[in-house]
């Protein structure tokens, strides 16, 4: 039995959302065995806190048979539930429901068996087939094992899986600012740090069995059924954003992959960890490197675009496996439509495209450097961290103390993305269509080595006439750009070409500008509350800020990078009081004519 290692594995993603009701509907996705499971009680010698009975899934009829075709047909049952009832009498039901629902996800066609390596979900979460071929059999085995570790009709001697809410290793506690990866509570007056949803360990503190502890954030997530109802009811394109379908079952699926018992590791399959990746953000003198644990659809898709040995990394990152399985399950409930947002792509050629950085993550290759095309100015309104987030999330601190392989104390630098030629042409056409539907015009050329897009019209290039004698002025949520050589015809009536026209001037914004009728000034109101306006000052490296202000601005940058990858701003309302909650107002008030200027900066060429 694979339960000899003491490895912590923490899922540091969280969601604010409604607590779902326990679902009693039978499994409605295809099951290879043809056997439908029911929850039953197990012997009372494994009863838990307050007499909580163990829970496992078994066949509805004796003698049922089928072929699982996987290596690990062990089966498990849940027991313990330490501290859960003390926190909330509904928590045991939430855990049992998620256990059942994760079995449902694992049994989805194309997950349990016969992965289609050329379809979008596999390409975006597991990697291009030419780059993961050596690992395909192991990836398939791990995903199939998740189903059989929950329910196995072949094994009458099921393995105990200790579930608890009492946080024996104190991973659910709030962290202090000065050491956010330590489980110490904050000092009086300090703001609490977020905590993980759950964590898993191959052996518990008081027995030899594998354990999963559930933190408060886990119970804030929706049930699988409620998440499907919520996500499919959203308007396009939000119904295509996978993070809108995050749920408790997906979290439990993630944690199961960390257990040797479930992943059938370390032999024959490598252990499944939480990998850390390094991404370059922006270009020029303002470029920064940001490290993030590969949680959520965005970071996992970036990991899956890594240019070499891709399968080695995707097979060892829990969220890549979990989000692939979730995407496939969502398709069974969404008329077989793949929830493709966010889109991770190489550079897009074509006319200037709108500010959709929460939806399209564009990577630019500049010589030997690959960077995410986003400036510090863009960070205020981004939701690029596209997994669901609540107050109970601690980013960047995986607690798997025995992580091995590419995650053993190392960071994978995303220094190149797989070329578009590594992907099937029909997939590239789909990506082009997805981007076009968001207002970006691209085409896929008919060539031996297709690219994501060719320009429908030449991209404007800065010329001598496009002077860098440009000043930026902040007036609460309004800012203006003035330049003596601005020619409205070059920018379009709505200023849509301004981004490319001033590309040689340094900082580039992705806001939409409007031409004033009285002079060649482009101005815009930021699509966010007024309190987010001031931090934009720091994007101008060559500004009039003094050194202290600059360091404060860089600290703001780091904080916003955490928001970018470790906090979703897509608010999920509790279904019970959704109509009663006031939605945030994204339309700032008109500034008064005598409003004082908050800052004025001069750009110079970089």
mmCIF file of C-alpha atoms in Angstrom, residues 260-605:
data_model
loop_
_atom_site.group_PDB
_atom_site.id
_atom_site.type_symbol
_atom_site.label_atom_id
_atom_site.label_comp_id
_atom_site.label_asym_id
_atom_site.label_seq_id
_atom_site.Cartn_x
_atom_site.Cartn_y
_atom_site.Cartn_z
ATOM 1 C CA UNK A 260 0.398 7.939 -3.985
ATOM 2 C CA UNK A 261 -2.559 5.608 -3.531
ATOM 3 C CA UNK A 262 -4.581 7.479 -6.152
ATOM 4 C CA UNK A 263 -1.824 8.375 -8.614
ATOM 5 C CA UNK A 264 -0.220 4.921 -8.367
ATOM 6 C CA UNK A 265 3.078 6.618 -7.629
ATOM 7 C CA UNK A 266 5.991 6.783 -7.292
ATOM 8 C CA UNK A 267 6.099 3.614 -9.398
ATOM 9 C CA UNK A 268 5.100 3.338 -12.177
ATOM 10 C CA UNK A 269 3.863 6.937 -12.284
ATOM 11 C CA UNK A 270 5.774 9.956 -10.966
ATOM 12 C CA UNK A 271 4.288 11.844 -8.055
ATOM 13 C CA UNK A 272 1.842 14.639 -8.805
ATOM 14 C CA UNK A 273 2.892 17.927 -7.240
ATOM 15 C CA UNK A 274 2.176 21.658 -7.456
ATOM 16 C CA UNK A 275 4.793 23.086 -9.805
ATOM 17 C CA UNK A 276 6.092 26.651 -9.740
ATOM 18 C CA UNK A 277 6.673 28.569 -12.962
ATOM 19 C CA UNK A 278 8.450 31.861 -13.664
ATOM 20 C CA UNK A 279 6.959 34.251 -16.228
ATOM 21 C CA UNK A 280 8.386 37.485 -17.577
ATOM 22 C CA UNK A 281 5.858 40.313 -17.451
ATOM 23 C CA UNK A 282 6.086 43.265 -19.849
ATOM 24 C CA UNK A 283 9.077 44.538 -21.792
ATOM 25 C CA UNK A 284 11.823 47.119 -21.634
ATOM 26 C CA UNK A 285 12.975 48.715 -18.409
ATOM 27 C CA UNK A 286 9.712 47.864 -16.648
ATOM 28 C CA UNK A 287 9.959 44.112 -17.303
ATOM 29 C CA UNK A 288 9.606 41.953 -14.210
ATOM 30 C CA UNK A 289 9.805 38.221 -13.514
ATOM 31 C CA UNK A 290 6.931 36.742 -11.578
ATOM 32 C CA UNK A 291 6.912 33.324 -9.903
ATOM 33 C CA UNK A 292 3.600 31.584 -9.372
ATOM 34 C CA UNK A 293 2.437 28.103 -8.463
ATOM 35 C CA UNK A 294 0.709 26.619 -11.510
ATOM 36 C CA UNK A 295 -2.828 26.813 -10.172
ATOM 37 C CA UNK A 296 -5.865 27.801 -12.203
ATOM 38 C CA UNK A 297 -6.681 27.673 -15.923
ATOM 39 C CA UNK A 298 -4.285 30.476 -16.885
ATOM 40 C CA UNK A 299 -1.116 29.205 -15.205
ATOM 41 C CA UNK A 300 -1.830 25.589 -16.135
ATOM 42 C CA UNK A 301 -2.349 26.547 -19.779
ATOM 43 C CA UNK A 302 0.926 28.469 -19.742
ATOM 44 C CA UNK A 303 2.678 25.413 -18.301
ATOM 45 C CA UNK A 304 1.144 23.237 -21.024
ATOM 46 C CA UNK A 305 2.552 25.606 -23.682
ATOM 47 C CA UNK A 306 6.126 25.058 -22.478
ATOM 48 C CA UNK A 307 8.231 24.224 -25.489
ATOM 49 C CA UNK A 308 10.006 20.983 -24.518
ATOM 50 C CA UNK A 309 9.263 17.825 -22.525
ATOM 51 C CA UNK A 310 5.837 19.309 -21.938
ATOM 52 C CA UNK A 311 4.243 16.068 -20.799
ATOM 53 C CA UNK A 312 6.859 15.665 -18.082
ATOM 54 C CA UNK A 313 5.521 18.791 -16.427
ATOM 55 C CA UNK A 314 1.788 18.560 -17.107
ATOM 56 C CA UNK A 315 1.644 14.999 -15.779
ATOM 57 C CA UNK A 316 3.229 16.157 -12.511
ATOM 58 C CA UNK A 317 1.054 19.223 -11.892
ATOM 59 C CA UNK A 318 -2.210 18.494 -10.106
ATOM 60 C CA UNK A 319 -4.242 21.352 -11.547
ATOM 61 C CA UNK A 320 -3.387 20.456 -15.142
ATOM 62 C CA UNK A 321 -4.962 17.042 -14.600
ATOM 63 C CA UNK A 322 -7.898 18.395 -12.598
ATOM 64 C CA UNK A 323 -8.795 21.197 -15.009
ATOM 65 C CA UNK A 324 -8.521 18.896 -18.014
ATOM 66 C CA UNK A 325 -11.003 16.536 -16.371
ATOM 67 C CA UNK A 326 -13.300 19.390 -15.348
ATOM 68 C CA UNK A 327 -13.266 20.892 -18.850
ATOM 69 C CA UNK A 328 -14.274 17.548 -20.329
ATOM 70 C CA UNK A 329 -17.089 17.167 -17.811
ATOM 71 C CA UNK A 330 -18.374 20.701 -18.440
ATOM 72 C CA UNK A 331 -18.583 19.860 -22.136
ATOM 73 C CA UNK A 332 -21.057 17.069 -21.316
ATOM 74 C CA UNK A 333 -23.306 19.713 -19.760
ATOM 75 C CA UNK A 334 -22.671 22.531 -22.241
ATOM 76 C CA UNK A 335 -23.743 21.029 -25.574
ATOM 77 C CA UNK A 336 -20.182 19.791 -26.121
ATOM 78 C CA UNK A 337 -18.842 23.356 -26.198
ATOM 79 C CA UNK A 338 -15.305 23.612 -24.857
ATOM 80 C CA UNK A 339 -14.890 26.321 -22.158
ATOM 81 C CA UNK A 340 -11.801 27.856 -23.720
ATOM 82 C CA UNK A 341 -11.286 31.061 -21.706
ATOM 83 C CA UNK A 342 -8.644 32.175 -20.882
ATOM 84 C CA UNK A 343 -6.811 31.892 -24.193
ATOM 85 C CA UNK A 344 -3.017 31.563 -24.086
ATOM 86 C CA UNK A 345 -1.429 32.443 -27.397
ATOM 87 C CA UNK A 346 1.715 33.493 -29.145
ATOM 88 C CA UNK A 347 1.799 37.030 -30.528
ATOM 89 C CA UNK A 348 -1.327 38.052 -32.390
ATOM 90 C CA UNK A 349 -0.789 39.925 -35.640
ATOM 91 C CA UNK A 350 -3.493 42.199 -36.905
ATOM 92 C CA UNK A 351 -5.282 45.447 -36.165
ATOM 93 C CA UNK A 352 -5.130 46.808 -32.628
ATOM 94 C CA UNK A 353 -7.209 44.608 -30.386
ATOM 95 C CA UNK A 354 -9.275 45.576 -27.352
ATOM 96 C CA UNK A 355 -8.254 45.356 -23.718
ATOM 97 C CA UNK A 356 -9.157 41.744 -23.009
ATOM 98 C CA UNK A 357 -6.149 40.733 -20.968
ATOM 99 C CA UNK A 358 -8.355 38.889 -18.519
ATOM 100 C CA UNK A 359 -9.415 36.717 -21.440
ATOM 101 C CA UNK A 360 -6.434 36.593 -23.825
ATOM 102 C CA UNK A 361 -2.898 36.102 -22.509
ATOM 103 C CA UNK A 362 -0.592 37.044 -25.382
ATOM 104 C CA UNK A 363 3.080 36.087 -25.200
ATOM 105 C CA UNK A 364 5.631 38.032 -27.241
ATOM 106 C CA UNK A 365 8.945 36.591 -28.409
ATOM 107 C CA UNK A 366 11.673 39.232 -28.554
ATOM 108 C CA UNK A 367 14.938 37.584 -29.494
ATOM 109 C CA UNK A 368 15.694 35.126 -26.698
ATOM 110 C CA UNK A 369 13.077 36.618 -24.383
ATOM 111 C CA UNK A 370 9.452 35.575 -24.072
ATOM 112 C CA UNK A 371 7.165 37.788 -22.033
ATOM 113 C CA UNK A 372 3.493 38.198 -21.244
ATOM 114 C CA UNK A 373 2.264 41.257 -23.104
ATOM 115 C CA UNK A 374 0.958 43.231 -20.172
ATOM 116 C CA UNK A 375 2.260 46.433 -18.636
ATOM 117 C CA UNK A 376 2.010 47.565 -15.063
ATOM 118 C CA UNK A 377 -0.693 49.993 -16.183
ATOM 119 C CA UNK A 378 -2.886 47.087 -17.215
ATOM 120 C CA UNK A 379 -2.733 45.240 -13.926
ATOM 121 C CA UNK A 380 -5.384 47.217 -12.077
ATOM 122 C CA UNK A 381 -8.309 45.776 -13.992
ATOM 123 C CA UNK A 382 -6.989 42.348 -14.930
ATOM 124 C CA UNK A 383 -8.505 39.017 -13.975
ATOM 125 C CA UNK A 384 -5.775 36.920 -15.554
ATOM 126 C CA UNK A 385 -5.654 34.699 -12.522
ATOM 127 C CA UNK A 386 -8.513 32.731 -13.931
ATOM 128 C CA UNK A 387 -9.249 30.317 -11.159
ATOM 129 C CA UNK A 388 -11.967 31.141 -8.706
ATOM 130 C CA UNK A 389 -10.809 32.878 -5.593
ATOM 131 C CA UNK A 390 -12.109 33.733 -2.152
ATOM 132 C CA UNK A 391 -10.655 35.031 1.052
ATOM 133 C CA UNK A 392 -9.357 31.554 1.870
ATOM 134 C CA UNK A 393 -6.535 31.250 -0.627
ATOM 135 C CA UNK A 394 -2.807 31.331 -0.032
ATOM 136 C CA UNK A 395 -0.892 31.722 -3.282
ATOM 137 C CA UNK A 396 2.586 30.456 -3.920
ATOM 138 C CA UNK A 397 3.085 28.207 -0.899
ATOM 139 C CA UNK A 398 2.733 24.528 -1.814
ATOM 140 C CA UNK A 399 3.139 22.431 1.323
ATOM 141 C CA UNK A 400 4.201 19.199 -0.354
ATOM 142 C CA UNK A 401 7.416 18.789 1.618
ATOM 143 C CA UNK A 402 8.575 15.766 -0.376
ATOM 144 C CA UNK A 403 7.974 17.134 -3.841
ATOM 145 C CA UNK A 404 10.262 15.505 -6.348
ATOM 146 C CA UNK A 405 11.173 15.836 -9.985
ATOM 147 C CA UNK A 406 10.813 19.248 -11.649
ATOM 148 C CA UNK A 407 9.232 20.727 -8.532
ATOM 149 C CA UNK A 408 11.874 19.639 -6.034
ATOM 150 C CA UNK A 409 12.842 23.115 -4.915
ATOM 151 C CA UNK A 410 13.182 24.438 -8.469
ATOM 152 C CA UNK A 411 11.242 26.884 -10.611
ATOM 153 C CA UNK A 412 10.454 26.198 -14.255
ATOM 154 C CA UNK A 413 11.171 29.335 -16.273
ATOM 155 C CA UNK A 414 8.820 29.748 -19.217
ATOM 156 C CA UNK A 415 11.536 30.884 -21.610
ATOM 157 C CA UNK A 416 9.846 29.689 -24.805
ATOM 158 C CA UNK A 417 6.400 28.568 -25.874
ATOM 159 C CA UNK A 418 5.667 25.635 -28.122
ATOM 160 C CA UNK A 419 5.399 26.888 -31.715
ATOM 161 C CA UNK A 420 2.037 26.957 -33.401
ATOM 162 C CA UNK A 421 3.361 24.335 -35.806
ATOM 163 C CA UNK A 422 3.178 21.813 -32.928
ATOM 164 C CA UNK A 423 -0.626 22.051 -32.935
ATOM 165 C CA UNK A 424 -3.235 20.694 -35.353
ATOM 166 C CA UNK A 425 -4.460 23.179 -37.941
ATOM 167 C CA UNK A 426 -8.096 22.746 -36.938
ATOM 168 C CA UNK A 427 -7.202 23.672 -33.363
ATOM 169 C CA UNK A 428 -5.398 26.798 -34.578
ATOM 170 C CA UNK A 429 -8.464 27.683 -36.612
ATOM 171 C CA UNK A 430 -10.583 27.297 -33.492
ATOM 172 C CA UNK A 431 -8.274 29.567 -31.520
ATOM 173 C CA UNK A 432 -8.426 32.160 -34.280
ATOM 174 C CA UNK A 433 -12.218 31.942 -34.207
ATOM 175 C CA UNK A 434 -12.305 32.300 -30.408
ATOM 176 C CA UNK A 435 -10.122 35.379 -30.556
ATOM 177 C CA UNK A 436 -12.118 36.886 -33.416
ATOM 178 C CA UNK A 437 -15.339 36.411 -31.468
ATOM 179 C CA UNK A 438 -13.834 38.649 -28.799
ATOM 180 C CA UNK A 439 -13.272 41.444 -31.294
ATOM 181 C CA UNK A 440 -9.806 40.539 -32.571
ATOM 182 C CA UNK A 441 -9.378 39.933 -36.300
ATOM 183 C CA UNK A 442 -7.013 37.101 -37.167
ATOM 184 C CA UNK A 443 -6.639 34.577 -39.951
ATOM 185 C CA UNK A 444 -4.894 31.222 -40.144
ATOM 186 C CA UNK A 445 -2.636 30.963 -43.201
ATOM 187 C CA UNK A 446 -2.642 27.803 -45.260
ATOM 188 C CA UNK A 447 0.978 26.847 -44.771
ATOM 189 C CA UNK A 448 3.018 23.901 -43.604
ATOM 190 C CA UNK A 449 3.713 25.737 -40.386
ATOM 191 C CA UNK A 450 0.513 27.591 -39.476
ATOM 192 C CA UNK A 451 0.543 30.489 -37.077
ATOM 193 C CA UNK A 452 -2.233 31.844 -34.922
ATOM 194 C CA UNK A 453 -2.931 34.853 -37.062
ATOM 195 C CA UNK A 454 -1.765 36.952 -39.923
ATOM 196 C CA UNK A 455 -2.424 40.637 -40.058
ATOM 197 C CA UNK A 456 -5.573 41.690 -41.858
ATOM 198 C CA UNK A 457 -3.965 45.096 -42.228
ATOM 199 C CA UNK A 458 -0.463 46.332 -41.439
ATOM 200 C CA UNK A 459 0.165 47.102 -37.787
ATOM 201 C CA UNK A 460 0.864 50.836 -37.412
ATOM 202 C CA UNK A 461 4.530 51.547 -36.827
ATOM 203 C CA UNK A 462 5.764 54.562 -34.846
ATOM 204 C CA UNK A 463 7.325 57.191 -37.082
ATOM 205 C CA UNK A 464 9.156 60.438 -36.512
ATOM 206 C CA UNK A 465 5.816 62.205 -36.809
ATOM 207 C CA UNK A 466 4.522 60.288 -33.801
ATOM 208 C CA UNK A 467 6.356 62.313 -31.246
ATOM 209 C CA UNK A 468 7.255 60.930 -27.843
ATOM 210 C CA UNK A 469 6.567 64.383 -26.461
ATOM 211 C CA UNK A 470 3.588 62.894 -24.670
ATOM 212 C CA UNK A 471 2.345 63.650 -21.171
ATOM 213 C CA UNK A 472 -0.027 61.568 -19.126
ATOM 214 C CA UNK A 473 -2.346 63.311 -16.689
ATOM 215 C CA UNK A 474 -4.397 61.559 -14.018
ATOM 216 C CA UNK A 475 -7.585 63.147 -12.747
ATOM 217 C CA UNK A 476 -9.142 60.502 -10.569
ATOM 218 C CA UNK A 477 -10.397 57.942 -13.098
ATOM 219 C CA UNK A 478 -9.712 60.082 -16.160
ATOM 220 C CA UNK A 479 -6.418 60.484 -17.889
ATOM 221 C CA UNK A 480 -5.438 62.392 -21.000
ATOM 222 C CA UNK A 481 -2.698 61.923 -23.562
ATOM 223 C CA UNK A 482 -1.481 64.991 -25.444
ATOM 224 C CA UNK A 483 1.013 65.216 -28.259
ATOM 225 C CA UNK A 484 1.709 67.937 -30.778
ATOM 226 C CA UNK A 485 1.993 65.537 -33.718
ATOM 227 C CA UNK A 486 -1.013 63.324 -33.081
ATOM 228 C CA UNK A 487 -2.951 62.858 -36.336
ATOM 229 C CA UNK A 488 -6.512 61.623 -35.722
ATOM 230 C CA UNK A 489 -6.598 59.833 -39.071
ATOM 231 C CA UNK A 490 -3.781 57.573 -37.891
ATOM 232 C CA UNK A 491 -5.611 56.544 -34.752
ATOM 233 C CA UNK A 492 -9.175 56.009 -35.888
ATOM 234 C CA UNK A 493 -12.087 58.073 -34.668
ATOM 235 C CA UNK A 494 -12.151 56.232 -31.361
ATOM 236 C CA UNK A 495 -8.395 56.280 -30.828
ATOM 237 C CA UNK A 496 -8.158 52.517 -31.340
ATOM 238 C CA UNK A 497 -4.789 52.857 -33.063
ATOM 239 C CA UNK A 498 -3.205 54.872 -30.295
ATOM 240 C CA UNK A 499 -1.616 51.877 -28.593
ATOM 241 C CA UNK A 500 0.532 51.030 -31.594
ATOM 242 C CA UNK A 501 1.181 54.643 -32.561
ATOM 243 C CA UNK A 502 2.914 55.380 -29.249
ATOM 244 C CA UNK A 503 4.562 51.959 -28.956
ATOM 245 C CA UNK A 504 7.971 53.572 -29.291
ATOM 246 C CA UNK A 505 7.267 55.988 -26.493
ATOM 247 C CA UNK A 506 7.469 53.507 -23.635
ATOM 248 C CA UNK A 507 4.449 52.545 -21.581
ATOM 249 C CA UNK A 508 1.524 51.273 -23.631
ATOM 250 C CA UNK A 509 -2.008 51.051 -22.292
ATOM 251 C CA UNK A 510 -4.850 48.913 -23.511
ATOM 252 C CA UNK A 511 -7.624 51.309 -22.644
ATOM 253 C CA UNK A 512 -10.106 52.552 -25.221
ATOM 254 C CA UNK A 513 -9.678 56.241 -26.031
ATOM 255 C CA UNK A 514 -12.076 58.838 -27.375
ATOM 256 C CA UNK A 515 -11.148 61.878 -29.442
ATOM 257 C CA UNK A 516 -12.353 65.160 -27.979
ATOM 258 C CA UNK A 517 -13.966 67.550 -30.478
ATOM 259 C CA UNK A 518 -11.929 70.580 -29.427
ATOM 260 C CA UNK A 519 -8.329 69.413 -29.668
ATOM 261 C CA UNK A 520 -6.308 66.301 -30.542
ATOM 262 C CA UNK A 521 -6.543 64.862 -27.021
ATOM 263 C CA UNK A 522 -7.454 61.263 -26.312
ATOM 264 C CA UNK A 523 -9.076 60.598 -22.980
ATOM 265 C CA UNK A 524 -10.845 57.768 -21.243
ATOM 266 C CA UNK A 525 -12.380 56.785 -18.031
ATOM 267 C CA UNK A 526 -10.900 53.712 -16.417
ATOM 268 C CA UNK A 527 -13.293 50.749 -16.208
ATOM 269 C CA UNK A 528 -12.826 50.404 -12.465
ATOM 270 C CA UNK A 529 -13.682 52.221 -9.237
ATOM 271 C CA UNK A 530 -11.827 55.438 -8.526
ATOM 272 C CA UNK A 531 -9.643 53.942 -5.840
ATOM 273 C CA UNK A 532 -7.770 51.957 -8.495
ATOM 274 C CA UNK A 533 -6.672 55.048 -10.402
ATOM 275 C CA UNK A 534 -3.778 56.239 -8.267
ATOM 276 C CA UNK A 535 -1.594 53.097 -8.522
ATOM 277 C CA UNK A 536 -1.315 53.661 -12.275
ATOM 278 C CA UNK A 537 1.233 56.364 -11.605
ATOM 279 C CA UNK A 538 4.039 53.881 -11.148
ATOM 280 C CA UNK A 539 3.983 52.515 -14.677
ATOM 281 C CA UNK A 540 5.999 55.459 -15.904
ATOM 282 C CA UNK A 541 9.564 54.499 -15.075
ATOM 283 C CA UNK A 542 10.891 57.821 -16.375
ATOM 284 C CA UNK A 543 8.651 60.049 -14.305
ATOM 285 C CA UNK A 544 8.843 62.823 -11.774
ATOM 286 C CA UNK A 545 8.308 60.427 -8.865
ATOM 287 C CA UNK A 546 10.949 60.573 -6.178
ATOM 288 C CA UNK A 547 12.755 57.418 -5.057
ATOM 289 C CA UNK A 548 10.407 56.715 -2.149
ATOM 290 C CA UNK A 549 7.354 56.991 -4.374
ATOM 291 C CA UNK A 550 8.983 54.722 -6.931
ATOM 292 C CA UNK A 551 9.677 51.997 -4.343
ATOM 293 C CA UNK A 552 6.100 52.283 -3.110
ATOM 294 C CA UNK A 553 4.945 51.907 -6.692
ATOM 295 C CA UNK A 554 7.054 48.775 -7.177
ATOM 296 C CA UNK A 555 5.509 47.295 -4.046
ATOM 297 C CA UNK A 556 2.098 48.035 -5.526
ATOM 298 C CA UNK A 557 3.240 46.248 -8.677
ATOM 299 C CA UNK A 558 4.153 43.108 -6.724
ATOM 300 C CA UNK A 559 0.835 43.164 -4.891
ATOM 301 C CA UNK A 560 -1.055 43.491 -8.139
ATOM 302 C CA UNK A 561 0.919 40.629 -9.634
ATOM 303 C CA UNK A 562 -0.358 38.495 -6.785
ATOM 304 C CA UNK A 563 -3.869 39.607 -7.678
ATOM 305 C CA UNK A 564 -3.154 38.791 -11.306
ATOM 306 C CA UNK A 565 -2.214 35.152 -10.761
ATOM 307 C CA UNK A 566 -3.466 34.432 -7.253
ATOM 308 C CA UNK A 567 -6.829 36.170 -7.021
ATOM 309 C CA UNK A 568 -9.793 36.195 -9.369
ATOM 310 C CA UNK A 569 -11.834 39.382 -9.486
ATOM 311 C CA UNK A 570 -14.768 37.653 -11.128
ATOM 312 C CA UNK A 571 -17.156 37.806 -8.204
ATOM 313 C CA UNK A 572 -19.259 34.740 -7.520
ATOM 314 C CA UNK A 573 -22.370 35.575 -5.554
ATOM 315 C CA UNK A 574 -24.041 33.269 -3.103
ATOM 316 C CA UNK A 575 -27.088 31.949 -4.921
ATOM 317 C CA UNK A 576 -29.204 32.364 -1.801
ATOM 318 C CA UNK A 577 -28.769 36.131 -1.694
ATOM 319 C CA UNK A 578 -27.409 36.890 -5.151
ATOM 320 C CA UNK A 579 -30.183 39.339 -5.998
ATOM 321 C CA UNK A 580 -29.685 41.190 -2.736
ATOM 322 C CA UNK A 581 -26.000 41.904 -3.268
ATOM 323 C CA UNK A 582 -25.015 45.183 -4.798
ATOM 324 C CA UNK A 583 -22.930 44.688 -7.900
ATOM 325 C CA UNK A 584 -19.792 46.822 -8.127
ATOM 326 C CA UNK A 585 -20.179 49.979 -10.185
ATOM 327 C CA UNK A 586 -17.635 50.019 -13.001
ATOM 328 C CA UNK A 587 -18.630 53.461 -14.254
ATOM 329 C CA UNK A 588 -16.696 56.154 -12.371
ATOM 330 C CA UNK A 589 -18.284 59.545 -11.836
ATOM 331 C CA UNK A 590 -17.551 62.353 -14.226
ATOM 332 C CA UNK A 591 -14.625 64.391 -12.845
ATOM 333 C CA UNK A 592 -15.340 67.982 -11.915
ATOM 334 C CA UNK A 593 -13.693 70.629 -14.025
ATOM 335 C CA UNK A 594 -11.794 71.977 -11.052
ATOM 336 C CA UNK A 595 -10.588 68.580 -9.843
ATOM 337 C CA UNK A 596 -6.908 68.812 -8.902
ATOM 338 C CA UNK A 597 -4.412 66.839 -10.933
ATOM 339 C CA UNK A 598 -3.045 63.734 -9.176
ATOM 340 C CA UNK A 599 0.104 63.456 -11.241
ATOM 341 C CA UNK A 600 1.728 64.442 -14.493
ATOM 342 C CA UNK A 601 4.486 62.423 -16.131
ATOM 343 C CA UNK A 602 6.741 62.685 -19.152
ATOM 344 C CA UNK A 603 7.462 59.648 -21.305
ATOM 345 C CA UNK A 604 10.762 59.134 -23.076
ATOM 346 C CA UNK A 605 11.808 56.494 -25.575
#
